[in-house]
Amino acid sequence: MVKRKAEKQQSAAPMSAVAARKARQQQAQNSAPKNDVDIEIVTEPPSKRPRRSTEANETNGVSETETRGPRTRSSKKQDTSSPAETVKGRQKKDIQPPVSQAQEETNEAELSDERQNDVPEDMSEDEVASVAGDADGYESPADTSTELQNFPLSKARLNKNTILYADEGTLCVRVKERMNLALLGQYDIWIKRGVISLMGAKLHPSAHAYRVYAPSTHSLPVIKCVSGVDGEAEVELKSCNNGLARLRDISPLYQRVWNGQNTSADKATLKGVAKDSRRTFSVLYTSADDSLKRHLRPLHLDKKWSASMKALSQKQGQLRVLVCGPKASGKSTFSRYLLNHVLSPAPETENGYVNTDGVAFLDLDPGQPEFTPMGQVYLAHLKAPFFGPPFTHPSLDGSRDGQILRAHHIGATSPKEDPDHYAMAIMDLLDQYRSLLARYPQCPLIVNYPGWIFGQGLEVATWLIGCLGLSDVVYMSEKGPYEVVGPLSLAANEARVPMTILPSQPTEFVSRSSAQLRSMQIQSYFHQSHPAGLSNPLWSETPLSRTRPIAVNYAGDKQGISGIMVMGSQINPEMLREVIEGAIVAVVEIDSPNTLWGASSSAPVASGSDNHDELEADEDIDMESDQQNGQTAPSTEGLVVRTPERLPYLFAGSGSCTPLDPKSSNCLGLAIIRSVNTGSHKLELSTPIPSSVLSNTIEQGRSIVLVRGQLDNPNWAISEEYHSARAAERRYQQIISRLKKNGESAGGNNQADDQATQKQTLSLLRERIRRASNVPWMTVVEDNSRHQREVAARREKSLWKLRKKAYPGSESETEW
């Protein structure tokens, strides 16, 4: 009876074919079915397993059912909402700050200055303030529904023998060969002894320190010892405060990105310093060390990837490689690691070659560019490796590390919107690369092609293989499809170029969708600055609405803008103001009137002629007029249609704006048109482009054209003031709670004065929140109950808009 019962349980247990074969073999030998028990343990977790994800989600104000998701049939029956509805409901909670004072005090106890934890706001189920913008379907981080796992991150462990010295901002450690160390956060790394590998680069001892960004939105870079003195390498890690972490005060997308509370390794290295000391980075042994309980994974490259990078880098100055493949296959990661590998500052004694000419990086992916905001293709000349995702270097300042030689605004995140203009832009960038080779003959070329690999995208890719003079083609997918791999292989054979097929390496857990990463990158772009004398950029958490705009004349004797274009659609000139106000535009310089394609005698004639020889701004810009320099800016007379507000609408082509000719145009960057002042005929622009660049452009006889493409509206800029106001209130409540805890005074003569001052300050801060929430295209819901969510949803449906899904894998999420 006992044996029969055991056999019955064994047959009912799920197992694989291999396990079943082993079970039959053991059963024939009259042994106990131990393998069945092992299979049960592997396939199902123990009933008393601690639920770390549940505790973490309760801390973040997300209910267990929303985060854990359906795991069994019974839970699937209970969860009747669709994935899109679940994500929308989750986003409403993730983006919103709390309103109850008890929750505020709890949150303030966890937050400190810019070096404190990156902890999100606590949220309750009934009292959550929600912010909804125009198409806010991608304005908050996405949650994963899988259970957290204790995943190993570092092989090395810190102890008194491996820690050389440490203080509140610095940590110097030894790392043994074939051992690695994973860090989360921001830090400067200085190699003192030995050789380490980091994000594809091999770093040797030098006096130069490299800035590393390791956010939780991407797989963590791993510091690995390649070789060292006595089998050990010595590295110094130092905290850095550049303002990037403070962007969490103006956007929920930047919350839960950097390191949280001190880990066990941090506490071991912070002995003897202040109790509340925290660095901007944390050492993690496993993912369970993360206080915010996020899905953290180290980035270990596939062996085929590493072998391919090594083989490609051996071609040195003769390297011309095109990296292509389907979307989400790892093209950008491979290109970034290959770029760092080629730019590794190896000493001359290692292989007899020193890369002094840098690397040319031709980025043809307008949806996810590496060194510029979305909507552009460009050619960059880089001379140092970069360690971090794109939102940590959204622009280059032309320093010794790298510069953008030429860029063209495509006006969309996909080149399929205008393939002809895309191909012409590529041809011009190739001409720029040939000019670069005249100065740097040993400059390799890395081409990053978008995931637009079907249809016309395949035609463009095969055309590039035939005309680029490549040395290699890398395709990032072993699964084909054949209708893509076949033509690419044929084109490579005809061009006598070897083609390497590598396995794709997608990310297992995604905390931000592609649209969210684009939003983070462009927000980082507008808040970044490159102060003179600093090798690394800085970021400001001041909302754009509180920054000083640049005022540019669009009409009159001192006109600074030659024209305004709208790509991809035909609009009535009377609607131009509504189309451009509050929109993102490209600031493009043109060299000649031939830049405007479609110029003919049949083009509409301007209703008025204006000189455009000077740009005025609220900032002090020192410039001379073009007439004084003996230069004349390109004339757009005959193509400009003056709107009722006197806006210079470039109405070229057959009924719509034809794109600018790439041969005589260059994109300087992006700007947001904050307002159109019809009384003074000025445009107020918010842009990170230095004023000196705009002044030099006009001094050299070029004209400036603003191009409105099909990029998403800057909804993040609308809600910045609201989130900033909430953050200011939280910080003040934190100060009050800290003073009460320490029994200190806020500066008044007595307790009554302190309370009166605190009450008045809180009233002013909450009035700021109220004003910030009363803006167009944004809805604040103080009560997050189901009824209020339905009311807000009905209100939003009354507006004409295009909504986008925010969860990874959505059909509308395309990474072109």
Tab-separated table of C-alpha atoms in Angstrom, residues 8 21 71 105 107 125 177 231 240 416 548 605 644 647-648 665 668 676 747 778 789 814:
chain	number	residue	atom	x	y	z
A	8	LYS	CA	0.653	7.286	-7.495
A	21	ARG	CA	14.014	8.342	-17.191
A	71	ARG	CA	0.824	32.808	-10.838
A	105	GLU	CA	6.919	62.223	7.658
A	107	ASN	CA	9.092	59.355	3.652
A	125	GLU	CA	-4.295	52.785	-1.528
A	177	GLU	CA	42.409	38.127	-10.939
A	231	GLY	CA	47.620	38.677	-9.045
A	240	CYS	CA	30.586	62.243	-7.292
A	416	LYS	CA	10.601	54.943	-42.192
A	548	ARG	CA	15.600	82.071	-17.913
A	605	VAL	CA	5.778	84.668	-51.860
A	644	PRO	CA	-1.003	86.760	-38.777
A	647	LEU	CA	5.898	84.138	-37.924
A	648	PRO	CA	8.198	83.195	-40.872
A	665	SER	CA	22.521	72.080	-43.041
A	668	LEU	CA	22.854	72.260	-33.455
A	676	VAL	CA	5.314	83.231	-28.830
A	747	GLY	CA	15.003	79.886	14.735
A	778	MET	CA	-2.278	67.918	-16.616
A	789	ARG	CA	-9.832	57.238	-11.540
A	814	THR	CA	8.929	49.930	-31.253
